[in-house]
Backbone as JSON, one array per atom type, in Angstrom:
{
  "sequence": "MPRDKHDTQNAQALIALPWNDIAPAMPEILEWVQDANWPVAAVLLPYLAGIGPRFAPYIKTVLASGDAQWKYFVLQGIVRHSRELAFELGGELKRCAYAPTIEELEEGVAEAVREILQCQLITVPSQ",
  "N": [[31.67, 15.13, 48.22], [30.49, 15.19, 51.56], [26.94, 15.36, 52.19], [25.6, 15.96, 54.49], [26.04, 15.89, 58.12], [25.74, 13.23, 58.7], [26.38, 11.76, 56.5], [28.17, 9.42, 55.88], [28.77, 7.69, 53.83], [29.43, 9.21, 51.51], [31.61, 10.48, 52.63], [33.37, 8.34, 52.97], [33.78, 7.68, 50.28], [35.04, 9.99, 49.46], [37.52, 9.97, 50.84], [38.73, 7.93, 49.55], [39.74, 8.9, 47.25], [42.59, 10.1, 45.33], [45.23, 12.14, 46.75], [45.9, 14.45, 45.18], [43.51, 14.95, 43.89], [41.76, 15.66, 45.92], [42.98, 17.67, 47.4], [42.53, 20.45, 46.64], [40.03, 20.82, 47.77], [40.36, 20.76, 50.48], [40.0, 22.89, 52.48], [37.18, 22.96, 52.66], [36.66, 20.3, 53.32], [37.83, 20.15, 55.84], [35.96, 21.56, 57.3], [34.07, 19.68, 57.87], [34.95, 18.42, 60.12], [34.51, 19.99, 62.25], [33.11, 19.34, 64.46], [33.82, 16.72, 66.39], [32.04, 14.79, 67.09], [30.3, 14.33, 65.04], [29.15, 11.95, 62.68], [30.46, 11.92, 60.11], [32.89, 13.05, 60.74], [34.13, 11.04, 62.2], [34.87, 9.34, 60.17], [36.49, 10.94, 58.55], [38.57, 12.09, 60.19], [40.65, 10.1, 60.92], [41.76, 9.65, 58.37], [42.64, 12.24, 57.64], [44.53, 12.65, 59.63], [46.55, 11.03, 58.77], [47.73, 12.32, 56.65], [49.89, 14.03, 57.12], [52.77, 16.3, 57.08], [52.24, 17.83, 54.74], [49.74, 18.72, 55.1], [49.79, 20.84, 56.76], [49.44, 23.69, 55.95], [46.65, 23.9, 55.76], [45.76, 23.25, 58.32], [46.9, 25.35, 59.71], [45.24, 27.44, 58.98], [42.9, 26.79, 60.36], [43.88, 26.96, 62.99], [44.34, 29.67, 63.09], [41.85, 30.68, 63.15], [38.87, 31.88, 64.84], [37.53, 29.91, 66.16], [37.61, 28.07, 68.76], [36.76, 25.55, 69.61], [36.77, 24.03, 67.28], [39.5, 24.13, 66.74], [40.41, 22.6, 68.89], [39.3, 20.04, 68.29], [40.63, 19.49, 65.88], [43.29, 19.48, 66.74], [43.26, 17.32, 68.59], [42.21, 15.24, 67.03], [43.73, 15.11, 64.71], [46.38, 16.46, 64.63], [47.76, 15.49, 66.92], [48.38, 12.93, 66.19], [50.44, 12.94, 64.41], [53.7, 13.41, 64.38], [55.39, 14.73, 62.61], [53.68, 16.56, 61.36], [52.96, 18.1, 63.59], [55.45, 19.21, 64.18], [55.83, 20.78, 61.91], [53.91, 22.69, 62.37], [54.95, 24.21, 64.35], [55.35, 27.05, 65.22], [52.7, 28.01, 65.4], [51.63, 26.2, 67.22], [53.19, 26.75, 69.45], [52.35, 29.36, 70.04], [49.64, 28.88, 70.7], [49.99, 27.28, 72.95], [51.45, 28.83, 74.8], [50.57, 31.47, 74.71], [47.72, 31.64, 74.79], [44.35, 32.44, 73.69], [41.48, 33.62, 75.51], [39.27, 32.04, 74.86], [40.59, 29.79, 73.83], [41.78, 28.83, 76.13], [39.48, 28.21, 77.64], [38.31, 26.18, 76.07], [40.17, 24.16, 76.2], [42.28, 24.12, 74.43], [44.93, 25.12, 74.75], [45.94, 23.39, 76.7], [45.71, 20.95, 75.33], [47.55, 21.36, 73.26], [49.95, 21.64, 74.7], [50.13, 19.05, 75.72], [50.44, 17.62, 73.33], [52.91, 18.6, 72.47], [54.53, 17.8, 74.61], [54.12, 14.95, 74.76], [55.02, 14.13, 72.3], [57.53, 14.97, 72.36], [58.46, 17.32, 71.13], [60.39, 19.96, 70.07], [59.6, 23.14, 69.57], [60.26, 25.47, 66.97], [61.78, 28.66, 67.58], [60.19, 31.83, 67.36]],
  "CA": [[31.61, 15.84, 49.49], [29.29, 14.8, 52.33], [25.78, 16.24, 52.09], [25.27, 16.37, 55.86], [26.95, 15.31, 59.1], [25.52, 11.78, 58.78], [26.67, 11.18, 55.19], [29.45, 8.7, 55.94], [29.02, 7.03, 52.54], [30.2, 10.14, 50.67], [32.89, 10.72, 53.3], [34.21, 7.19, 52.61], [34.14, 7.83, 48.86], [35.97, 11.12, 49.37], [38.87, 9.61, 51.3], [39.29, 6.94, 48.62], [40.32, 9.63, 46.12], [43.99, 10.48, 45.5], [45.51, 13.44, 47.37], [45.85, 15.54, 44.2], [42.11, 15.21, 43.57], [41.01, 16.27, 47.02], [43.72, 18.77, 48.02], [41.88, 21.75, 46.49], [38.82, 20.88, 48.58], [40.71, 20.58, 51.9], [39.33, 23.82, 53.4], [35.8, 22.52, 52.85], [36.7, 19.01, 54.01], [38.11, 20.44, 57.25], [34.72, 22.02, 57.95], [33.31, 18.5, 58.3], [35.47, 17.93, 61.39], [34.32, 21.04, 63.25], [32.6, 18.66, 65.65], [34.29, 15.33, 66.33], [30.92, 13.9, 67.36], [29.57, 14.07, 63.8], [29.56, 10.68, 62.05], [31.43, 12.12, 59.03], [34.19, 13.33, 61.36], [34.73, 9.76, 62.56], [35.45, 8.8, 58.94], [37.51, 11.84, 58.0], [39.71, 12.39, 61.07], [41.8, 9.2, 60.76], [42.37, 9.9, 57.07], [43.33, 13.53, 57.7], [45.69, 12.49, 60.51], [47.6, 10.33, 58.04], [48.27, 13.12, 55.55], [51.21, 14.49, 57.53], [53.19, 17.7, 56.99], [51.66, 18.59, 53.63], [48.43, 19.2, 55.57], [50.04, 21.98, 57.66], [48.82, 24.97, 55.58], [45.22, 23.85, 56.03], [45.62, 23.29, 59.77], [47.24, 26.72, 60.13], [44.04, 28.25, 58.8], [42.02, 26.48, 61.5], [44.49, 27.51, 64.21], [44.24, 31.13, 63.03], [40.43, 31.05, 63.23], [38.37, 32.2, 66.18], [36.73, 28.78, 66.61], [38.46, 27.29, 69.66], [36.32, 24.16, 69.66], [37.28, 23.42, 66.05], [40.94, 23.96, 66.97], [40.57, 21.47, 69.81], [39.02, 18.8, 67.58], [41.7, 19.28, 64.9], [44.48, 19.11, 67.49], [43.1, 15.99, 69.16], [41.89, 14.23, 66.04], [44.67, 15.08, 63.59], [47.76, 16.86, 64.91], [48.42, 14.63, 67.92], [48.72, 11.65, 65.58], [51.51, 13.1, 63.44], [54.82, 14.19, 64.9], [55.88, 15.58, 61.53], [52.72, 17.66, 61.21], [53.11, 18.96, 64.76], [56.69, 19.96, 64.01], [55.59, 21.78, 60.86], [53.03, 23.7, 62.95], [55.65, 24.66, 65.55], [55.06, 28.42, 65.66], [51.29, 28.11, 65.77], [51.43, 25.43, 68.46], [53.84, 27.5, 70.53], [51.46, 30.46, 70.38], [48.46, 28.34, 71.4], [50.39, 26.72, 74.24], [52.02, 29.78, 75.74], [49.88, 32.75, 74.65], [46.38, 31.31, 74.3], [43.23, 33.36, 73.89], [40.57, 33.18, 76.58], [38.49, 30.93, 74.31], [41.46, 28.61, 73.73], [41.91, 28.31, 77.49], [38.2, 27.63, 78.04], [38.03, 24.97, 75.3], [41.22, 23.18, 76.41], [43.23, 24.13, 73.32], [46.29, 25.29, 75.27], [46.31, 22.14, 77.38], [45.89, 19.93, 74.3], [48.81, 21.64, 72.56], [51.06, 21.3, 75.6], [50.21, 17.58, 75.75], [51.01, 17.19, 72.05], [54.33, 18.93, 72.48], [55.2, 16.97, 75.62], [54.05, 13.53, 74.41], [55.8, 13.86, 71.1], [58.86, 15.5, 72.61], [58.76, 18.24, 70.04], [60.9, 21.28, 70.39], [59.11, 24.01, 68.51], [61.21, 26.53, 66.63], [61.51, 30.0, 68.11], [59.68, 32.8, 66.38]],
  "C": [[30.37, 15.35, 50.25], [28.18, 15.84, 52.18], [25.35, 16.77, 53.46], [26.17, 15.61, 56.82], [26.8, 13.79, 59.27], [25.92, 11.04, 57.51], [28.05, 10.52, 55.16], [29.78, 8.0, 54.62], [29.83, 7.95, 51.62], [31.55, 10.47, 51.31], [33.87, 9.58, 52.97], [34.68, 7.29, 51.16], [35.18, 8.93, 48.69], [37.39, 10.7, 49.75], [39.51, 8.53, 50.44], [39.96, 7.61, 47.42], [41.79, 9.95, 46.38], [44.13, 11.9, 46.05], [45.35, 14.59, 46.37], [44.42, 15.91, 43.82], [41.38, 15.95, 44.69], [41.71, 17.47, 47.67], [43.04, 20.13, 47.83], [40.63, 21.92, 47.37], [39.1, 20.79, 50.08], [40.06, 21.61, 52.83], [37.89, 23.4, 53.69], [35.73, 21.2, 53.62], [36.94, 19.22, 55.5], [36.87, 20.92, 58.0], [33.89, 20.86, 58.47], [33.85, 17.89, 59.58], [35.38, 19.01, 62.46], [33.74, 20.49, 64.54], [32.96, 17.19, 65.53], [33.18, 14.33, 66.63], [30.08, 13.6, 66.12], [30.05, 12.76, 63.19], [30.58, 10.87, 60.92], [32.82, 12.41, 59.6], [34.89, 12.03, 61.74], [35.38, 9.08, 61.35], [36.64, 9.63, 58.49], [38.74, 12.02, 58.88], [40.87, 11.41, 60.92], [42.53, 9.4, 59.42], [43.21, 11.17, 57.11], [44.59, 13.43, 58.56], [46.85, 11.82, 59.78], [48.24, 11.14, 56.92], [49.66, 13.66, 55.88], [51.5, 15.95, 57.25], [52.58, 18.49, 55.84], [50.28, 19.14, 53.97], [48.57, 20.46, 56.41], [49.38, 23.28, 57.22], [47.32, 25.02, 55.89], [44.94, 23.93, 57.53], [45.93, 24.68, 60.3], [46.04, 27.64, 60.0], [43.07, 28.03, 59.95], [42.58, 27.12, 62.77], [44.46, 29.03, 64.25], [42.79, 31.6, 63.16], [40.06, 31.39, 64.67], [37.56, 31.07, 66.79], [37.59, 27.84, 67.46], [38.05, 25.83, 69.73], [36.81, 23.4, 68.43], [38.77, 23.17, 66.19], [41.18, 22.72, 67.83], [40.38, 20.14, 69.08], [40.12, 18.48, 66.56], [42.99, 18.86, 65.61], [44.39, 17.67, 67.98], [42.92, 14.91, 68.1], [42.9, 14.08, 64.92], [46.11, 15.3, 64.05], [48.45, 15.92, 65.89], [48.85, 13.29, 67.37], [49.89, 11.74, 64.59], [52.6, 14.01, 63.98], [55.33, 15.18, 63.85], [54.98, 16.78, 61.31], [52.86, 18.63, 62.38], [54.38, 19.8, 64.65], [56.51, 21.08, 62.99], [54.73, 22.94, 61.37], [53.66, 24.38, 64.17], [55.28, 26.04, 66.05], [53.63, 28.59, 66.12], [51.02, 27.37, 67.07], [52.03, 26.17, 69.65], [52.93, 28.65, 70.99], [50.24, 29.96, 71.17], [48.8, 27.83, 72.8], [50.76, 27.79, 75.26], [51.42, 31.18, 75.71], [48.45, 32.53, 74.13], [45.38, 32.44, 74.52], [42.38, 32.82, 75.05], [39.76, 31.98, 76.11], [39.32, 29.65, 74.21], [41.69, 28.0, 75.1], [40.63, 27.59, 77.91], [37.9, 26.31, 77.33], [39.11, 23.9, 75.44], [42.26, 23.11, 75.31], [44.66, 24.2, 73.83], [46.79, 24.01, 75.93], [46.56, 21.03, 76.35], [47.21, 20.12, 73.56], [50.0, 21.27, 73.43], [51.23, 19.78, 75.7], [50.83, 17.04, 74.46], [52.51, 17.42, 72.05], [55.1, 18.04, 73.45], [55.24, 15.5, 75.21], [54.91, 13.21, 73.22], [57.21, 14.39, 71.21], [59.34, 16.41, 71.48], [59.29, 19.55, 70.6], [60.47, 22.19, 69.25], [60.12, 25.09, 68.23], [60.8, 27.86, 67.24], [61.03, 30.9, 66.99], [60.67, 33.9, 66.16]]
}
């Protein structure tokens, strides 16, 4: 696990591990992308974006949090790169797009979700 936001060496070592080894640590790993400007986020985001639908439960936790900036970074850095992941998050994305909180509006979360849905031509399932 990275020791600080500049520890790209440990971030590189982390993403070299097999999924089964790092899956239990995913909640903690996601904390390292709370700010996309951190050097470790630049290492982790492309890896996380490639995980696909099996990453959905972890992303749902972020989307259910009160941290709109973190949601934005996860949407832009991970979800928008995986149509399958976006589809798996359908209900959560629909809520963010059409019933956003004030914070989600202020941080651009609702707009980011609508762009993801539009660009990927995803029809989200009804609740």
